[in-house]
PDB file of C-alpha atoms and ligand atoms in Angstrom:
ATOM      1  CA  UNK A   1      16.708  10.205  -8.474  1.00 80.00           C
ATOM      2  CA  UNK A   2      19.700   9.602  -6.159  1.00 90.00           C
ATOM      3  CA  UNK A   3      19.314  10.073  -2.539  1.00 94.00           C
ATOM      4  CA  UNK A   4      15.888  11.222  -2.615  1.00 97.00           C
ATOM      5  CA  UNK A   5      12.223   9.821  -1.843  1.00 98.00           C
ATOM      6  CA  UNK A   6      10.378   8.898  -4.943  1.00 98.00           C
ATOM      7  CA  UNK A   7       6.810   8.944  -3.435  1.00 98.00           C
ATOM      8  CA  UNK A   8       5.569   5.766  -2.086  1.00 98.00           C
ATOM      9  CA  UNK A   9       6.747   2.246  -2.574  1.00 98.00           C
ATOM     10  CA  UNK A  10       4.231   0.047  -1.188  1.00 98.00           C
ATOM     11  CA  UNK A  11       1.387  -0.150   1.578  1.00 98.00           C
ATOM     12  CA  UNK A  12       1.200  -3.078   3.696  1.00 98.00           C
ATOM     13  CA  UNK A  13      -2.294  -3.912   5.635  1.00 98.00           C
ATOM     14  CA  UNK A  14      -3.839  -6.789   7.625  1.00 98.00           C
ATOM     15  CA  UNK A  15      -6.633  -8.925   6.446  1.00 98.00           C
ATOM     16  CA  UNK A  16      -8.584 -11.847   7.588  1.00 97.00           C
ATOM     17  CA  UNK A  17      -9.533 -14.680   5.355  1.00 97.00           C
ATOM     18  CA  UNK A  18      -6.971 -15.306   2.642  1.00 97.00           C
ATOM     19  CA  UNK A  19      -9.162 -16.292  -0.213  1.00 97.00           C
ATOM     20  CA  UNK A  20     -11.660 -13.644   0.443  1.00 97.00           C
ATOM     21  CA  UNK A  21      -8.939 -10.881   0.294  1.00 98.00           C
ATOM     22  CA  UNK A  22      -7.289 -12.522  -3.009  1.00 98.00           C
ATOM     23  CA  UNK A  23     -10.897 -12.581  -4.389  1.00 98.00           C
ATOM     24  CA  UNK A  24     -11.711  -8.914  -3.719  1.00 98.00           C
ATOM     25  CA  UNK A  25      -8.395  -7.225  -4.746  1.00 98.00           C
ATOM     26  CA  UNK A  26      -7.736  -9.298  -7.856  1.00 98.00           C
ATOM     27  CA  UNK A  27     -11.381  -9.898  -9.108  1.00 98.00           C
ATOM     28  CA  UNK A  28     -13.408  -6.882  -7.918  1.00 98.00           C
ATOM     29  CA  UNK A  29     -10.634  -4.348  -8.064  1.00 98.00           C
ATOM     30  CA  UNK A  30      -8.945  -5.980 -10.791  1.00 98.00           C
ATOM     31  CA  UNK A  31      -5.380  -5.597  -9.575  1.00 98.00           C
ATOM     32  CA  UNK A  32      -2.582  -7.768 -10.646  1.00 98.00           C
ATOM     33  CA  UNK A  33      -1.837 -10.519  -8.111  1.00 98.00           C
ATOM     34  CA  UNK A  34       2.028 -10.192  -8.606  1.00 98.00           C
ATOM     35  CA  UNK A  35       3.438 -12.469  -5.650  1.00 98.00           C
ATOM     36  CA  UNK A  36       2.296 -15.164  -3.252  1.00 97.00           C
ATOM     37  CA  UNK A  37       4.811 -15.614  -0.466  1.00 97.00           C
ATOM     38  CA  UNK A  38       4.697 -16.087   3.164  1.00 96.00           C
ATOM     39  CA  UNK A  39       5.264 -13.495   6.040  1.00 93.00           C
ATOM     40  CA  UNK A  40       9.164 -13.799   6.599  1.00 89.00           C
ATOM     41  CA  UNK A  41       8.906 -13.534  10.170  1.00 87.00           C
ATOM     42  CA  UNK A  42       6.122 -16.024  10.450  1.00 89.00           C
ATOM     43  CA  UNK A  43       5.885 -18.353   7.465  1.00 91.00           C
ATOM     44  CA  UNK A  44       2.747 -20.037   8.649  1.00 91.00           C
ATOM     45  CA  UNK A  45       0.823 -17.116   7.229  1.00 93.00           C
ATOM     46  CA  UNK A  46       0.690 -15.815   3.613  1.00 96.00           C
ATOM     47  CA  UNK A  47       2.072 -12.531   2.228  1.00 97.00           C
ATOM     48  CA  UNK A  48       0.332 -11.368  -0.677  1.00 98.00           C
ATOM     49  CA  UNK A  49       1.370  -8.616  -3.334  1.00 98.00           C
ATOM     50  CA  UNK A  50      -1.057  -6.758  -5.647  1.00 98.00           C
ATOM     51  CA  UNK A  51       0.100  -4.248  -8.063  1.00 98.00           C
ATOM     52  CA  UNK A  52       0.340  -3.238 -11.832  1.00 98.00           C
ATOM     53  CA  UNK A  53       1.513  -5.615 -14.522  1.00 97.00           C
ATOM     54  CA  UNK A  54       5.284  -5.582 -13.279  1.00 97.00           C
ATOM     55  CA  UNK A  55       4.855  -4.701  -9.670  1.00 97.00           C
ATOM     56  CA  UNK A  56       5.993  -1.082 -10.157  1.00 98.00           C
ATOM     57  CA  UNK A  57       6.726   1.008  -6.899  1.00 98.00           C
ATOM     58  CA  UNK A  58       3.977   3.153  -6.100  1.00 98.00           C
ATOM     59  CA  UNK A  59       1.327   0.584  -7.109  1.00 98.00           C
ATOM     60  CA  UNK A  60       2.040  -2.190  -4.609  1.00 98.00           C
ATOM     61  CA  UNK A  61      -0.554  -2.993  -1.919  1.00 98.00           C
ATOM     62  CA  UNK A  62       0.444  -5.988   0.360  1.00 98.00           C
ATOM     63  CA  UNK A  63      -1.528  -7.955   2.832  1.00 98.00           C
ATOM     64  CA  UNK A  64      -0.758 -10.277   5.646  1.00 97.00           C
ATOM     65  CA  UNK A  65      -4.097 -12.616   5.766  1.00 96.00           C
ATOM     66  CA  UNK A  66      -3.816 -13.665   9.188  1.00 93.00           C
ATOM     67  CA  UNK A  67      -6.849 -15.777   8.666  1.00 92.00           C
ATOM     68  CA  UNK A  68     -10.859 -15.625   9.478  1.00 90.00           C
ATOM     69  CA  UNK A  69     -11.862 -14.770  13.010  1.00 90.00           C
ATOM     70  CA  UNK A  70      -8.784 -12.694  14.097  1.00 94.00           C
ATOM     71  CA  UNK A  71      -9.451  -9.723  16.032  1.00 97.00           C
ATOM     72  CA  UNK A  72     -10.720  -6.567  14.335  1.00 98.00           C
ATOM     73  CA  UNK A  73      -8.537  -3.477  14.240  1.00 98.00           C
ATOM     74  CA  UNK A  74      -9.688   0.057  14.789  1.00 98.00           C
ATOM     75  CA  UNK A  75      -8.567   2.957  12.613  1.00 97.00           C
ATOM     76  CA  UNK A  76      -7.492   5.840  14.610  1.00 98.00           C
ATOM     77  CA  UNK A  77      -4.707   8.444  15.469  1.00 98.00           C
ATOM     78  CA  UNK A  78      -1.158   7.213  14.782  1.00 98.00           C
ATOM     79  CA  UNK A  79      -2.087   5.349  11.708  1.00 98.00           C
ATOM     80  CA  UNK A  80      -2.368   5.317   8.082  1.00 98.00           C
ATOM     81  CA  UNK A  81      -6.325   5.493   7.944  1.00 98.00           C
ATOM     82  CA  UNK A  82      -7.058   5.694   4.040  1.00 98.00           C
ATOM     83  CA  UNK A  83      -5.076   4.229   0.972  1.00 98.00           C
ATOM     84  CA  UNK A  84      -5.755   6.492  -2.159  1.00 98.00           C
ATOM     85  CA  UNK A  85      -5.852   4.967  -5.807  1.00 98.00           C
ATOM     86  CA  UNK A  86      -5.812   6.928  -8.885  1.00 98.00           C
ATOM     87  CA  UNK A  87      -8.655   6.014 -11.504  1.00 98.00           C
ATOM     88  CA  UNK A  88      -9.554   7.433 -14.537  1.00 98.00           C
ATOM     89  CA  UNK A  89     -11.799  10.675 -14.857  1.00 97.00           C
ATOM     90  CA  UNK A  90     -15.523   9.670 -15.468  1.00 97.00           C
ATOM     91  CA  UNK A  91     -14.987   6.028 -14.009  1.00 98.00           C
ATOM     92  CA  UNK A  92     -16.563   6.558 -10.514  1.00 98.00           C
ATOM     93  CA  UNK A  93     -20.042   5.946 -11.535  1.00 98.00           C
ATOM     94  CA  UNK A  94     -18.931   2.656 -13.080  1.00 98.00           C
ATOM     95  CA  UNK A  95     -17.174   1.699  -9.841  1.00 98.00           C
ATOM     96  CA  UNK A  96     -20.393   2.493  -8.029  1.00 98.00           C
ATOM     97  CA  UNK A  97     -22.230   0.071 -10.394  1.00 98.00           C
ATOM     98  CA  UNK A  98     -19.556  -2.577  -9.805  1.00 98.00           C
ATOM     99  CA  UNK A  99     -19.676  -2.021  -5.862  1.00 98.00           C
ATOM    100  CA  UNK A 100     -23.301  -2.336  -6.130  1.00 98.00           C
ATOM    101  CA  UNK A 101     -22.943  -5.628  -7.894  1.00 98.00           C
ATOM    102  CA  UNK A 102     -20.206  -6.973  -5.373  1.00 98.00           C
ATOM    103  CA  UNK A 103     -21.890  -5.915  -2.160  1.00 98.00           C
ATOM    104  CA  UNK A 104     -19.062  -3.359  -1.352  1.00 98.00           C
ATOM    105  CA  UNK A 105     -19.831  -0.857   1.198  1.00 98.00           C
ATOM    106  CA  UNK A 106     -19.081   2.838  -0.141  1.00 98.00           C
ATOM    107  CA  UNK A 107     -19.971   6.347   0.061  1.00 98.00           C
ATOM    108  CA  UNK A 108     -21.463   8.367  -2.671  1.00 96.00           C
ATOM    109  CA  UNK A 109     -18.513  10.314  -4.530  1.00 97.00           C
ATOM    110  CA  UNK A 110     -17.507  13.510  -3.083  1.00 98.00           C
ATOM    111  CA  UNK A 111     -14.804  16.125  -3.677  1.00 97.00           C
ATOM    112  CA  UNK A 112     -11.439  16.964  -2.056  1.00 96.00           C
ATOM    113  CA  UNK A 113      -8.863  19.433  -3.611  1.00 96.00           C
ATOM    114  CA  UNK A 114     -10.890  19.790  -6.607  1.00 94.00           C
ATOM    115  CA  UNK A 115     -10.720  16.017  -7.449  1.00 96.00           C
ATOM    116  CA  UNK A 116     -13.977  13.597  -7.305  1.00 98.00           C
ATOM    117  CA  UNK A 117     -13.301  10.695  -5.153  1.00 98.00           C
ATOM    118  CA  UNK A 118     -14.867   7.557  -3.979  1.00 98.00           C
ATOM    119  CA  UNK A 119     -14.631   5.863  -0.416  1.00 98.00           C
ATOM    120  CA  UNK A 120     -15.212   2.276   0.263  1.00 98.00           C
ATOM    121  CA  UNK A 121     -14.251  -0.599   2.372  1.00 98.00           C
ATOM    122  CA  UNK A 122     -12.883  -3.794   1.496  1.00 98.00           C
ATOM    123  CA  UNK A 123     -14.400  -7.123   3.068  1.00 98.00           C
ATOM    124  CA  UNK A 124     -12.241  -6.479   6.291  1.00 98.00           C
ATOM    125  CA  UNK A 125     -13.121  -3.077   6.803  1.00 98.00           C
ATOM    126  CA  UNK A 126      -9.896  -1.568   5.387  1.00 98.00           C
ATOM    127  CA  UNK A 127     -10.806   1.911   4.046  1.00 98.00           C
ATOM    128  CA  UNK A 128      -9.727   2.865   0.360  1.00 98.00           C
ATOM    129  CA  UNK A 129     -10.460   5.786  -1.827  1.00 98.00           C
ATOM    130  CA  UNK A 130     -10.601   6.062  -5.654  1.00 98.00           C
ATOM    131  CA  UNK A 131      -9.492   9.502  -6.959  1.00 98.00           C
ATOM    132  CA  UNK A 132     -10.520  10.687 -10.429  1.00 98.00           C
ATOM    133  CA  UNK A 133      -7.075  12.016 -11.720  1.00 97.00           C
ATOM    134  CA  UNK A 134      -6.206  13.533 -14.893  1.00 93.00           C
ATOM    135  CA  UNK A 135      -3.255  12.762 -16.891  1.00 90.00           C
ATOM    136  CA  UNK A 136      -1.931   9.786 -14.930  1.00 97.00           C
ATOM    137  CA  UNK A 137       0.078   8.074 -17.802  1.00 96.00           C
ATOM    138  CA  UNK A 138       0.660   4.731 -15.788  1.00 98.00           C
ATOM    139  CA  UNK A 139      -0.157   1.725 -17.651  1.00 97.00           C
ATOM    140  CA  UNK A 140      -3.099   0.005 -16.143  1.00 97.00           C
ATOM    141  CA  UNK A 141      -3.236  -3.836 -15.480  1.00 98.00           C
ATOM    142  CA  UNK A 142      -6.598  -4.943 -17.236  1.00 98.00           C
ATOM    143  CA  UNK A 143      -8.674  -8.116 -16.448  1.00 98.00           C
ATOM    144  CA  UNK A 144     -11.701  -9.365 -18.292  1.00 97.00           C
ATOM    145  CA  UNK A 145     -14.176  -7.339 -16.132  1.00 97.00           C
ATOM    146  CA  UNK A 146     -11.771  -4.445 -15.379  1.00 98.00           C
ATOM    147  CA  UNK A 147     -10.643  -2.596 -18.559  1.00 98.00           C
ATOM    148  CA  UNK A 148      -8.423   0.602 -18.829  1.00 98.00           C
ATOM    149  CA  UNK A 149     -11.462   2.929 -18.913  1.00 97.00           C
ATOM    150  CA  UNK A 150     -11.829   2.173 -15.057  1.00 98.00           C
ATOM    151  CA  UNK A 151      -8.846   0.322 -13.980  1.00 98.00           C
ATOM    152  CA  UNK A 152      -6.456   1.719 -11.052  1.00 98.00           C
ATOM    153  CA  UNK A 153      -3.263   3.251 -12.270  1.00 98.00           C
ATOM    154  CA  UNK A 154      -1.614   2.900  -8.692  1.00 98.00           C
ATOM    155  CA  UNK A 155      -1.565   4.981  -5.694  1.00 98.00           C
ATOM    156  CA  UNK A 156      -2.579   8.638  -5.530  1.00 98.00           C
ATOM    157  CA  UNK A 157      -2.022   9.377  -1.930  1.00 98.00           C
ATOM    158  CA  UNK A 158      -2.091   7.852   1.537  1.00 98.00           C
ATOM    159  CA  UNK A 159      -4.090   9.566   4.485  1.00 98.00           C
ATOM    160  CA  UNK A 160      -2.477   9.585   7.989  1.00 98.00           C
ATOM    161  CA  UNK A 161      -4.498  10.462  11.034  1.00 98.00           C
ATOM    162  CA  UNK A 162      -2.881  12.223  14.114  1.00 98.00           C
ATOM    163  CA  UNK A 163      -3.408  13.851  17.236  1.00 98.00           C
ATOM    164  CA  UNK A 164      -0.878  16.546  16.298  1.00 98.00           C
ATOM    165  CA  UNK A 165       0.665  16.486  13.014  1.00 98.00           C
ATOM    166  CA  UNK A 166       3.848  18.421  13.794  1.00 98.00           C
ATOM    167  CA  UNK A 167       6.400  15.469  14.196  1.00 98.00           C
ATOM    168  CA  UNK A 168       5.194  13.491  11.286  1.00 98.00           C
ATOM    169  CA  UNK A 169       5.049  16.729   9.202  1.00 98.00           C
ATOM    170  CA  UNK A 170       8.766  17.098  10.188  1.00 98.00           C
ATOM    171  CA  UNK A 171       9.638  13.780   9.043  1.00 98.00           C
ATOM    172  CA  UNK A 172       8.104  14.220   5.639  1.00 98.00           C
ATOM    173  CA  UNK A 173       9.557  17.789   5.132  1.00 98.00           C
ATOM    174  CA  UNK A 174      13.023  17.726   6.757  1.00 98.00           C
ATOM    175  CA  UNK A 175      14.103  14.091   5.791  1.00 98.00           C
ATOM    176  CA  UNK A 176      11.893  12.860   2.947  1.00 98.00           C
ATOM    177  CA  UNK A 177      11.773  16.165   0.980  1.00 98.00           C
ATOM    178  CA  UNK A 178       8.078  16.613   0.819  1.00 98.00           C
ATOM    179  CA  UNK A 179       6.426  20.087   0.742  1.00 98.00           C
ATOM    180  CA  UNK A 180       3.074  21.255   2.046  1.00 98.00           C
ATOM    181  CA  UNK A 181       1.046  21.983  -1.191  1.00 98.00           C
ATOM    182  CA  UNK A 182      -2.400  22.494   0.153  1.00 97.00           C
ATOM    183  CA  UNK A 183      -4.758  22.619   3.222  1.00 98.00           C
ATOM    184  CA  UNK A 184      -8.495  21.712   3.446  1.00 96.00           C
ATOM    185  CA  UNK A 185      -9.840  22.188   7.160  1.00 97.00           C
ATOM    186  CA  UNK A 186      -7.598  19.899   9.204  1.00 98.00           C
ATOM    187  CA  UNK A 187      -6.393  17.904   6.210  1.00 98.00           C
ATOM    188  CA  UNK A 188      -2.797  18.963   5.130  1.00 98.00           C
ATOM    189  CA  UNK A 189      -1.576  17.683   1.853  1.00 98.00           C
ATOM    190  CA  UNK A 190       2.168  17.080   1.181  1.00 98.00           C
ATOM    191  CA  UNK A 191       4.109  16.197  -2.151  1.00 98.00           C
ATOM    192  CA  UNK A 192       7.445  15.354  -3.391  1.00 98.00           C
ATOM    193  CA  UNK A 193       8.373  16.820  -6.839  1.00 97.00           C
ATOM    194  CA  UNK A 194      10.825  13.938  -7.668  1.00 97.00           C
ATOM    195  CA  UNK A 195       7.711  11.611  -9.158  1.00 97.00           C
ATOM    196  CA  UNK A 196       4.534  12.531 -10.827  1.00 96.00           C
ATOM    197  CA  UNK A 197       2.390   9.969  -9.292  1.00 97.00           C
ATOM    198  CA  UNK A 198       1.854   8.389  -5.755  1.00 98.00           C
ATOM    199  CA  UNK A 199       3.557  11.558  -4.594  1.00 98.00           C
ATOM    200  CA  UNK A 200       1.083  12.695  -1.847  1.00 98.00           C
ATOM    201  CA  UNK A 201       0.693  12.228   1.671  1.00 98.00           C
ATOM    202  CA  UNK A 202      -2.300  13.852   3.578  1.00 98.00           C
ATOM    203  CA  UNK A 203      -2.064  14.469   7.316  1.00 98.00           C
ATOM    204  CA  UNK A 204      -5.261  14.698   8.933  1.00 98.00           C
ATOM    205  CA  UNK A 205      -5.168  16.412  12.384  1.00 98.00           C
ATOM    206  CA  UNK A 206      -7.679  14.984  14.883  1.00 98.00           C
ATOM    207  CA  UNK A 207      -6.851  16.234  18.424  1.00 97.00           C
ATOM    208  CA  UNK A 208      -8.979  13.957  20.465  1.00 97.00           C
ATOM    209  CA  UNK A 209      -9.046  10.927  18.157  1.00 98.00           C
ATOM    210  CA  UNK A 210      -8.302   7.738  20.108  1.00 98.00           C
ATOM    211  CA  UNK A 211      -5.009   5.625  19.261  1.00 97.00           C
ATOM    212  CA  UNK A 212      -5.706   3.139  16.356  1.00 98.00           C
ATOM    213  CA  UNK A 213      -5.286  -0.396  16.874  1.00 98.00           C
ATOM    214  CA  UNK A 214      -3.610  -2.653  14.209  1.00 97.00           C
ATOM    215  CA  UNK A 215      -5.267  -5.746  13.566  1.00 97.00           C
ATOM    216  CA  UNK A 216      -7.653  -7.031  10.810  1.00 98.00           C
ATOM    217  CA  UNK A 217      -8.744  -4.362   8.355  1.00 98.00           C
ATOM    218  CA  UNK A 218      -6.000  -1.760   9.111  1.00 98.00           C
ATOM    219  CA  UNK A 219      -2.774  -0.525   7.739  1.00 98.00           C
ATOM    220  CA  UNK A 220       0.556  -2.031   9.185  1.00 97.00           C
ATOM    221  CA  UNK A 221       2.969   0.324   7.700  1.00 98.00           C
ATOM    222  CA  UNK A 222       3.643   2.616   4.900  1.00 98.00           C
ATOM    223  CA  UNK A 223       6.859   2.205   2.543  1.00 98.00           C
ATOM    224  CA  UNK A 224       8.518   5.135   0.818  1.00 98.00           C
ATOM    225  CA  UNK A 225      10.546   4.463  -2.234  1.00 98.00           C
ATOM    226  CA  UNK A 226      14.355   5.155  -2.877  1.00 98.00           C
ATOM    227  CA  UNK A 227      16.273   3.970  -6.375  1.00 97.00           C
ATOM    228  CA  UNK A 228      18.674   1.830  -4.686  1.00 97.00           C
ATOM    229  CA  UNK A 229      20.757   0.642  -1.810  1.00 97.00           C
ATOM    230  CA  UNK A 230      22.906   3.820  -1.833  1.00 97.00           C
ATOM    231  CA  UNK A 231      19.995   6.022  -1.475  1.00 98.00           C
ATOM    232  CA  UNK A 232      18.512   3.905   1.147  1.00 98.00           C
ATOM    233  CA  UNK A 233      21.752   4.150   3.167  1.00 98.00           C
ATOM    234  CA  UNK A 234      21.768   7.768   2.567  1.00 98.00           C
ATOM    235  CA  UNK A 235      18.254   8.205   3.921  1.00 98.00           C
ATOM    236  CA  UNK A 236      19.155   5.940   7.086  1.00 98.00           C
ATOM    237  CA  UNK A 237      21.849   8.539   8.030  1.00 98.00           C
ATOM    238  CA  UNK A 238      19.267  11.378   7.829  1.00 98.00           C
ATOM    239  CA  UNK A 239      16.847   9.426  10.072  1.00 98.00           C
ATOM    240  CA  UNK A 240      19.748   8.671  12.546  1.00 98.00           C
ATOM    241  CA  UNK A 241      20.573  12.259  12.550  1.00 98.00           C
ATOM    242  CA  UNK A 242      17.320  13.390  13.604  1.00 97.00           C
ATOM    243  CA  UNK A 243      17.445  11.283  16.648  1.00 97.00           C
ATOM    244  CA  UNK A 244      14.951   8.425  15.590  1.00 98.00           C
ATOM    245  CA  UNK A 245      15.878   4.582  15.929  1.00 98.00           C
ATOM    246  CA  UNK A 246      15.844   2.753  12.722  1.00 98.00           C
ATOM    247  CA  UNK A 247      16.585  -0.979  11.730  1.00 98.00           C
ATOM    248  CA  UNK A 248      19.532  -2.090   9.808  1.00 98.00           C
ATOM    249  CA  UNK A 249      18.974  -2.864   6.284  1.00 97.00           C
ATOM    250  CA  UNK A 250      16.660  -5.869   5.701  1.00 96.00           C
ATOM    251  CA  UNK A 251      16.434  -8.238   2.787  1.00 94.00           C
ATOM    252  CA  UNK A 252      12.929  -8.599   1.744  1.00 94.00           C
ATOM    253  CA  UNK A 253      13.892 -10.567  -1.440  1.00 93.00           C
ATOM    254  CA  UNK A 254      12.206  -8.126  -3.719  1.00 97.00           C
ATOM    255  CA  UNK A 255      13.566  -4.970  -2.264  1.00 97.00           C
ATOM    256  CA  UNK A 256      15.734  -3.806   0.502  1.00 98.00           C
ATOM    257  CA  UNK A 257      14.400  -2.192   3.501  1.00 98.00           C
ATOM    258  CA  UNK A 258      14.834   0.051   6.691  1.00 98.00           C
ATOM    259  CA  UNK A 259      11.883   0.529   9.301  1.00 98.00           C
ATOM    260  CA  UNK A 260      11.250   3.192  11.549  1.00 98.00           C
ATOM    261  CA  UNK A 261       8.597   4.568  13.869  1.00 98.00           C
ATOM    262  CA  UNK A 262       7.756   8.092  13.052  1.00 98.00           C
ATOM    263  CA  UNK A 263       7.229  10.662  15.996  1.00 97.00           C
ATOM    264  CA  UNK A 264       3.557  10.367  15.387  1.00 97.00           C
ATOM    265  CA  UNK A 265       3.442   6.580  15.918  1.00 97.00           C
ATOM    266  CA  UNK A 266       3.286   5.299  12.329  1.00 98.00           C
ATOM    267  CA  UNK A 267       5.582   2.569  11.183  1.00 98.00           C
ATOM    268  CA  UNK A 268       7.534   3.892   8.213  1.00 98.00           C
ATOM    269  CA  UNK A 269       9.657   1.832   5.872  1.00 98.00           C
ATOM    270  CA  UNK A 270      12.001   2.830   3.071  1.00 98.00           C
ATOM    271  CA  UNK A 271      12.422   0.523   0.327  1.00 98.00           C
ATOM    272  CA  UNK A 272      14.553  -0.037  -2.965  1.00 98.00           C
ATOM    273  CA  UNK A 273      13.306  -0.465  -6.470  1.00 96.00           C
ATOM    274  CA  UNK A 274      15.917  -3.353  -6.670  1.00 95.00           C
ATOM    275  CA  UNK A 275      15.909  -6.079  -7.127  1.00 96.00           C
ATOM    276  CA  UNK A 276      11.926  -6.252  -7.944  1.00 96.00           C
ATOM    277  CA  UNK A 277       9.579  -8.972  -8.577  1.00 97.00           C
ATOM    278  CA  UNK A 278      11.082 -10.560 -11.536  1.00 97.00           C
ATOM    279  CA  UNK A 279      13.954 -12.036  -9.315  1.00 96.00           C
ATOM    280  CA  UNK A 280      12.190 -15.325  -8.743  1.00 95.00           C
ATOM    281  CA  UNK A 281       9.300 -15.222 -11.532  1.00 96.00           C
ATOM    282  CA  UNK A 282       9.201 -14.604 -15.152  1.00 97.00           C
ATOM    283  CA  UNK A 283       6.709 -11.566 -16.081  1.00 97.00           C
ATOM    284  CA  UNK A 284       3.956 -13.813 -17.437  1.00 97.00           C
ATOM    285  CA  UNK A 285       4.250 -16.004 -14.310  1.00 97.00           C
ATOM    286  CA  UNK A 286       4.285 -13.345 -11.357  1.00 97.00           C
ATOM    287  CA  UNK A 287       1.968 -14.548  -8.701  1.00 97.00           C
ATOM    288  CA  UNK A 288       1.383 -18.064  -9.879  1.00 96.00           C
ATOM    289  CA  UNK A 289       3.762 -20.063  -7.558  1.00 95.00           C
ATOM    290  CA  UNK A 290       4.338 -20.014  -3.891  1.00 97.00           C
ATOM    291  CA  UNK A 291       7.698 -18.376  -3.571  1.00 97.00           C
ATOM    292  CA  UNK A 292       9.497 -18.870  -0.319  1.00 95.00           C
ATOM    293  CA  UNK A 293      12.732 -17.169   0.849  1.00 91.00           C
ATOM    294  CA  UNK A 294      15.697 -19.771   0.685  1.00 91.00           C
ATOM    295  CA  UNK A 295      15.651 -20.185   4.454  1.00 92.00           C
ATOM    296  CA  UNK A 296      12.217 -21.928   4.420  1.00 95.00           C
ATOM    297  CA  UNK A 297      12.658 -24.059   1.216  1.00 94.00           C
ATOM    298  CA  UNK A 298      13.660 -27.107   3.400  1.00 95.00           C
ATOM    299  CA  UNK A 299      10.181 -26.728   5.059  1.00 95.00           C
ATOM    300  CA  UNK A 300       8.192 -26.191   1.885  1.00 96.00           C
ATOM    301  CA  UNK A 301       6.142 -29.156   2.208  1.00 96.00           C
ATOM    302  CA  UNK A 302       4.922 -28.380   5.826  1.00 95.00           C
ATOM    303  CA  UNK A 303       4.337 -24.533   4.682  1.00 95.00           C
ATOM    304  CA  UNK A 304       2.272 -25.561   1.661  1.00 94.00           C
ATOM    305  CA  UNK A 305       0.080 -28.051   3.897  1.00 93.00           C
ATOM    306  CA  UNK A 306      -1.012 -25.356   6.246  1.00 91.00           C
ATOM    307  CA  UNK A 307      -1.790 -22.473   3.842  1.00 93.00           C
ATOM    308  CA  UNK A 308      -5.332 -22.154   2.543  1.00 90.00           C
ATOM    309  CA  UNK A 309      -5.876 -22.854  -1.079  1.00 90.00           C
ATOM    310  CA  UNK A 310      -6.983 -19.754  -3.021  1.00 91.00           C
ATOM    311  CA  UNK A 311      -8.948 -21.357  -5.739  1.00 79.00           C
TER     312      UNK A 311
HETATM  313 ZN1   ZN B 401       6.691  -3.291   3.606  1.00 79.76          ZN
END
């Protein structure tokens, strides 16, 4: 576990209206809303975290809901273009029924690397995929409508689209310890063997694809998981040794992070398990209060007055 990448930690995307984002992920998809905070670099906007019961690494999807009417982003090269979740075998038809009920845009289930999957869009146009995965033993979060027979188990894979996969593949294999495990046309699947789940990254090579534009409905960055601060700084040295620019360690309250732009243009983060989401809320209260970093507590009233209510 030391000094190695343990699959994905979290994925962060941009959304528009905060309440609509909250409703879709907590109600329609049935994820647990585990933290309501603000963008640490822009406290006038929310930062939402959705995950499993405890906010385990590899289940965490986070959003910056910038507000209704923000410019629409565009999926393209140099970007993580699809977020893949693991769901139980046989659940896709039930998800299709659910998507019909909630007017979710989806494609009919298809198959990739021997697994059935269902592609759909969130209300802001963010592209997600549900993969039927056998033997995913992660404990699902259940809601009144989304029970264990269909509930997501956390991430399965993330897809990154590139004009040329070479530089990104090099970071995955030479720095992060991934290996190429499969190819399907222009899709190259990489995996780490340090964890059983959230272990896959797919690189899709599209030579002529235009650069993506990060705004509403697109992925902002992909975070990879390490066990602790020592491993984080070990990985930092490896990134520096590869000649890439990387930030110093940044305290994100719930984890400690580094950021660097990989050669394909995607913003990568490396994040620790510690200290976790229970640092400022008990397990049963996760997501209930507006949690602010210490530096903003003195302007809490002002911040709360400007954030849209969620219910
Ligand atoms: Zn992040």
